[in-house]
Structures are given as structure tokens and as C-alpha cells.
mmCIF file with all atom_site columns, C-alpha atoms in Angstrom:
data_model
loop_
_atom_site.group_PDB
_atom_site.id
_atom_site.type_symbol
_atom_site.label_atom_id
_atom_site.label_alt_id
_atom_site.label_comp_id
_atom_site.label_asym_id
_atom_site.label_entity_id
_atom_site.label_seq_id
_atom_site.pdbx_PDB_ins_code
_atom_site.Cartn_x
_atom_site.Cartn_y
_atom_site.Cartn_z
_atom_site.occupancy
_atom_site.B_iso_or_equiv
_atom_site.pdbx_formal_charge
_atom_site.auth_seq_id
_atom_site.auth_comp_id
_atom_site.auth_asym_id
_atom_site.auth_atom_id
_atom_site.pdbx_PDB_model_num
ATOM 1   C CA . UNK A 1 1   ? -45.125 -64.771 55.521 1.00 0.00 ? 1   UNK A CA 1
ATOM 2   C CA . UNK A 1 2   ? -45.675 -64.225 51.817 1.00 0.00 ? 2   UNK A CA 1
ATOM 3   C CA . UNK A 1 3   ? -47.039 -60.999 50.376 1.00 0.00 ? 3   UNK A CA 1
ATOM 4   C CA . UNK A 1 4   ? -48.777 -60.733 47.004 1.00 0.00 ? 4   UNK A CA 1
ATOM 5   C CA . UNK A 1 5   ? -46.540 -57.945 45.736 1.00 0.00 ? 5   UNK A CA 1
ATOM 6   C CA . UNK A 1 6   ? -43.459 -55.918 46.429 1.00 0.00 ? 6   UNK A CA 1
ATOM 7   C CA . UNK A 1 7   ? -45.785 -52.984 47.114 1.00 0.00 ? 7   UNK A CA 1
ATOM 8   C CA . UNK A 1 8   ? -47.338 -54.919 50.010 1.00 0.00 ? 8   UNK A CA 1
ATOM 9   C CA . UNK A 1 9   ? -43.910 -55.926 51.339 1.00 0.00 ? 9   UNK A CA 1
ATOM 10  C CA . UNK A 1 10  ? -42.799 -52.283 51.165 1.00 0.00 ? 10  UNK A CA 1
ATOM 11  C CA . UNK A 1 11  ? -45.932 -51.187 53.024 1.00 0.00 ? 11  UNK A CA 1
ATOM 12  C CA . UNK A 1 12  ? -45.306 -53.602 55.915 1.00 0.00 ? 12  UNK A CA 1
ATOM 13  C CA . UNK A 1 13  ? -41.589 -52.711 55.931 1.00 0.00 ? 13  UNK A CA 1
ATOM 14  C CA . UNK A 1 14  ? -42.417 -49.012 56.300 1.00 0.00 ? 14  UNK A CA 1
ATOM 15  C CA . UNK A 1 15  ? -45.059 -49.688 58.949 1.00 0.00 ? 15  UNK A CA 1
ATOM 16  C CA . UNK A 1 16  ? -42.679 -51.759 61.066 1.00 0.00 ? 16  UNK A CA 1
ATOM 17  C CA . UNK A 1 17  ? -39.889 -49.219 60.591 1.00 0.00 ? 17  UNK A CA 1
ATOM 18  C CA . UNK A 1 18  ? -42.141 -46.527 62.100 1.00 0.00 ? 18  UNK A CA 1
ATOM 19  C CA . UNK A 1 19  ? -41.999 -48.594 65.313 1.00 0.00 ? 19  UNK A CA 1
ATOM 20  C CA . UNK A 1 20  ? -38.213 -48.984 64.986 1.00 0.00 ? 20  UNK A CA 1
ATOM 21  C CA . UNK A 1 21  ? -38.617 -52.618 63.984 1.00 0.00 ? 21  UNK A CA 1
ATOM 22  C CA . UNK A 1 22  ? -36.068 -53.254 61.259 1.00 0.00 ? 22  UNK A CA 1
ATOM 23  C CA . UNK A 1 23  ? -34.962 -56.420 59.503 1.00 0.00 ? 23  UNK A CA 1
ATOM 24  C CA . UNK A 1 24  ? -31.652 -57.930 60.489 1.00 0.00 ? 24  UNK A CA 1
ATOM 25  C CA . UNK A 1 25  ? -31.225 -59.203 56.918 1.00 0.00 ? 25  UNK A CA 1
ATOM 26  C CA . UNK A 1 26  ? -32.541 -57.970 53.578 1.00 0.00 ? 26  UNK A CA 1
ATOM 27  C CA . UNK A 1 27  ? -31.900 -60.216 50.597 1.00 0.00 ? 27  UNK A CA 1
ATOM 28  C CA . UNK A 1 28  ? -32.932 -60.947 47.051 1.00 0.00 ? 28  UNK A CA 1
ATOM 29  C CA . UNK A 1 29  ? -32.691 -64.739 46.851 1.00 0.00 ? 29  UNK A CA 1
ATOM 30  C CA . UNK A 1 30  ? -33.542 -64.761 43.155 1.00 0.00 ? 30  UNK A CA 1
ATOM 31  C CA . UNK A 1 31  ? -36.914 -66.490 43.504 1.00 0.00 ? 31  UNK A CA 1
ATOM 32  C CA . UNK A 1 32  ? -37.963 -64.154 46.335 1.00 0.00 ? 32  UNK A CA 1
ATOM 33  C CA . UNK A 1 33  ? -37.223 -60.807 47.924 1.00 0.00 ? 33  UNK A CA 1
ATOM 34  C CA . UNK A 1 34  ? -37.045 -61.469 51.662 1.00 0.00 ? 34  UNK A CA 1
ATOM 35  C CA . UNK A 1 35  ? -36.801 -59.494 54.892 1.00 0.00 ? 35  UNK A CA 1
ATOM 36  C CA . UNK A 1 36  ? -35.785 -61.271 58.085 1.00 0.00 ? 36  UNK A CA 1
ATOM 37  C CA . UNK A 1 37  ? -36.862 -60.032 61.498 1.00 0.00 ? 37  UNK A CA 1
ATOM 38  C CA . UNK A 1 38  ? -36.565 -61.264 65.075 1.00 0.00 ? 38  UNK A CA 1
ATOM 39  C CA . UNK A 1 39  ? -39.799 -61.508 67.027 1.00 0.00 ? 39  UNK A CA 1
ATOM 40  C CA . UNK A 1 40  ? -39.858 -60.473 70.720 1.00 0.00 ? 40  UNK A CA 1
ATOM 41  C CA . UNK A 1 41  ? -38.786 -64.000 71.726 1.00 0.00 ? 41  UNK A CA 1
ATOM 42  C CA . UNK A 1 42  ? -35.837 -63.967 69.332 1.00 0.00 ? 42  UNK A CA 1
ATOM 43  C CA . UNK A 1 43  ? -37.383 -66.258 66.723 1.00 0.00 ? 43  UNK A CA 1
ATOM 44  C CA . UNK A 1 44  ? -36.571 -65.539 63.100 1.00 0.00 ? 44  UNK A CA 1
ATOM 45  C CA . UNK A 1 45  ? -39.474 -64.402 60.924 1.00 0.00 ? 45  UNK A CA 1
ATOM 46  C CA . UNK A 1 46  ? -39.268 -64.089 57.138 1.00 0.00 ? 46  UNK A CA 1
ATOM 47  C CA . UNK A 1 47  ? -41.486 -61.693 55.192 1.00 0.00 ? 47  UNK A CA 1
ATOM 48  C CA . UNK A 1 48  ? -41.209 -62.190 51.460 1.00 0.00 ? 48  UNK A CA 1
ATOM 49  C CA . UNK A 1 49  ? -42.688 -61.766 48.016 1.00 0.00 ? 49  UNK A CA 1
ATOM 50  C CA . UNK A 1 50  ? -42.158 -63.876 44.916 1.00 0.00 ? 50  UNK A CA 1
ATOM 51  C CA . UNK A 1 51  ? -39.983 -62.244 42.275 1.00 0.00 ? 51  UNK A CA 1
ATOM 52  C CA . UNK A 1 52  ? -41.512 -64.000 39.281 1.00 0.00 ? 52  UNK A CA 1
ATOM 53  C CA . UNK A 1 53  ? -45.064 -63.860 37.967 1.00 0.00 ? 53  UNK A CA 1
ATOM 54  C CA . UNK A 1 54  ? -45.237 -67.576 37.219 1.00 0.00 ? 54  UNK A CA 1
ATOM 55  C CA . UNK A 1 55  ? -43.309 -70.838 37.362 1.00 0.00 ? 55  UNK A CA 1
ATOM 56  C CA . UNK A 1 56  ? -42.331 -70.602 33.705 1.00 0.00 ? 56  UNK A CA 1
ATOM 57  C CA . UNK A 1 57  ? -40.598 -67.252 34.266 1.00 0.00 ? 57  UNK A CA 1
ATOM 58  C CA . UNK A 1 58  ? -38.888 -68.636 37.367 1.00 0.00 ? 58  UNK A CA 1
ATOM 59  C CA . UNK A 1 59  ? -37.685 -71.717 35.481 1.00 0.00 ? 59  UNK A CA 1
ATOM 60  C CA . UNK A 1 60  ? -36.379 -69.526 32.662 1.00 0.00 ? 60  UNK A CA 1
ATOM 61  C CA . UNK A 1 61  ? -34.362 -67.594 35.230 1.00 0.00 ? 61  UNK A CA 1
ATOM 62  C CA . UNK A 1 62  ? -33.066 -70.820 36.816 1.00 0.00 ? 62  UNK A CA 1
ATOM 63  C CA . UNK A 1 63  ? -31.910 -71.934 33.347 1.00 0.00 ? 63  UNK A CA 1
ATOM 64  C CA . UNK A 1 64  ? -29.560 -68.916 33.161 1.00 0.00 ? 64  UNK A CA 1
ATOM 65  C CA . UNK A 1 65  ? -27.413 -70.452 35.894 1.00 0.00 ? 65  UNK A CA 1
ATOM 66  C CA . UNK A 1 66  ? -27.765 -67.357 38.083 1.00 0.00 ? 66  UNK A CA 1
ATOM 67  C CA . UNK A 1 67  ? -28.955 -69.419 41.039 1.00 0.00 ? 67  UNK A CA 1
ATOM 68  C CA . UNK A 1 68  ? -25.970 -71.767 40.675 1.00 0.00 ? 68  UNK A CA 1
ATOM 69  C CA . UNK A 1 69  ? -23.634 -68.768 40.814 1.00 0.00 ? 69  UNK A CA 1
ATOM 70  C CA . UNK A 1 70  ? -25.381 -67.134 43.807 1.00 0.00 ? 70  UNK A CA 1
ATOM 71  C CA . UNK A 1 71  ? -27.538 -69.757 45.604 1.00 0.00 ? 71  UNK A CA 1
ATOM 72  C CA . UNK A 1 72  ? -28.075 -67.686 48.755 1.00 0.00 ? 72  UNK A CA 1
ATOM 73  C CA . UNK A 1 73  ? -28.823 -64.480 46.904 1.00 0.00 ? 73  UNK A CA 1
ATOM 74  C CA . UNK A 1 74  ? -27.565 -60.945 47.304 1.00 0.00 ? 74  UNK A CA 1
ATOM 75  C CA . UNK A 1 75  ? -28.041 -58.419 50.058 1.00 0.00 ? 75  UNK A CA 1
ATOM 76  C CA . UNK A 1 76  ? -30.310 -55.517 49.217 1.00 0.00 ? 76  UNK A CA 1
ATOM 77  C CA . UNK A 1 77  ? -30.914 -52.100 50.724 1.00 0.00 ? 77  UNK A CA 1
ATOM 78  C CA . UNK A 1 78  ? -34.647 -51.925 51.368 1.00 0.00 ? 78  UNK A CA 1
ATOM 79  C CA . UNK A 1 79  ? -34.562 -48.151 51.876 1.00 0.00 ? 79  UNK A CA 1
ATOM 80  C CA . UNK A 1 80  ? -33.056 -47.769 48.398 1.00 0.00 ? 80  UNK A CA 1
ATOM 81  C CA . UNK A 1 81  ? -35.663 -50.147 46.984 1.00 0.00 ? 81  UNK A CA 1
ATOM 82  C CA . UNK A 1 82  ? -38.427 -48.080 48.608 1.00 0.00 ? 82  UNK A CA 1
ATOM 83  C CA . UNK A 1 83  ? -37.023 -44.867 47.085 1.00 0.00 ? 83  UNK A CA 1
ATOM 84  C CA . UNK A 1 84  ? -36.884 -46.435 43.641 1.00 0.00 ? 84  UNK A CA 1
ATOM 85  C CA . UNK A 1 85  ? -40.442 -47.760 44.030 1.00 0.00 ? 85  UNK A CA 1
ATOM 86  C CA . UNK A 1 86  ? -41.718 -44.355 45.137 1.00 0.00 ? 86  UNK A CA 1
ATOM 87  C CA . UNK A 1 87  ? -39.953 -42.776 42.151 1.00 0.00 ? 87  UNK A CA 1
ATOM 88  C CA . UNK A 1 88  ? -42.079 -44.961 39.881 1.00 0.00 ? 88  UNK A CA 1
ATOM 89  C CA . UNK A 1 89  ? -39.700 -47.765 38.963 1.00 0.00 ? 89  UNK A CA 1
ATOM 90  C CA . UNK A 1 90  ? -41.742 -50.862 38.064 1.00 0.00 ? 90  UNK A CA 1
ATOM 91  C CA . UNK A 1 91  ? -41.913 -53.731 40.540 1.00 0.00 ? 91  UNK A CA 1
ATOM 92  C CA . UNK A 1 92  ? -40.702 -56.107 37.853 1.00 0.00 ? 92  UNK A CA 1
ATOM 93  C CA . UNK A 1 93  ? -37.432 -54.158 37.613 1.00 0.00 ? 93  UNK A CA 1
ATOM 94  C CA . UNK A 1 94  ? -37.055 -53.822 41.372 1.00 0.00 ? 94  UNK A CA 1
ATOM 95  C CA . UNK A 1 95  ? -37.483 -57.559 41.925 1.00 0.00 ? 95  UNK A CA 1
ATOM 96  C CA . UNK A 1 96  ? -34.994 -58.628 39.262 1.00 0.00 ? 96  UNK A CA 1
ATOM 97  C CA . UNK A 1 97  ? -32.127 -60.499 40.848 1.00 0.00 ? 97  UNK A CA 1
ATOM 98  C CA . UNK A 1 98  ? -28.843 -58.694 40.319 1.00 0.00 ? 98  UNK A CA 1
ATOM 99  C CA . UNK A 1 99  ? -26.680 -60.454 37.752 1.00 0.00 ? 99  UNK A CA 1
ATOM 100 C CA . UNK A 1 100 ? -23.009 -59.724 38.139 1.00 0.00 ? 100 UNK A CA 1
#
């Protein structure tokens, strides 16, 4: 499922966490920030938001070679991301793929 913004993804993350439903994987793939959950039947469910405002920005990022270096993405700590968001850090900064 795709959410319009990181704020929306954070809202659903917090709501599910209240019911002790937590993702088994949290990752910034570069193009998306994604949370993976298991449904009651054990199926994998991905909740995600796009990290770039438009295709041009995404293609500019691809041109850096970052995706070639880290095609799966990097693990993230959603609780830390939530804290940073609540402290006022802009979504654009929070969604930036880490570049090592």
C-alpha cells in the first residue's frame, strides 16, 4: 500500500504499534521508504511512501550510482524517524537515502 507522504506512513505505523503490530522489516530502498508486516495469515504486506517528489528527482538520484551501490536499500529505525519527524525535521530530509 502506498501512502501520499511520510507523515501518513508515520501515522499508520504509530496506530498499528498501539495494537502491538510492528513491522518485521523497516527499510529505505532509495526510491521508497517501506515497512513490511505479516498479516494474520502470514502474508507479507508492504506499506510505503515515495521518497522523491517527481520522476526527474528520482532519476537524478539514480544517476548518482547510489542504487547500484545499495540496490536493496538500508535498514532504518522507524522509531528514530518518528522522533526526528516530531522534532520538526522536514520530510524531505527524513526520506533521503543514506549515502555512505
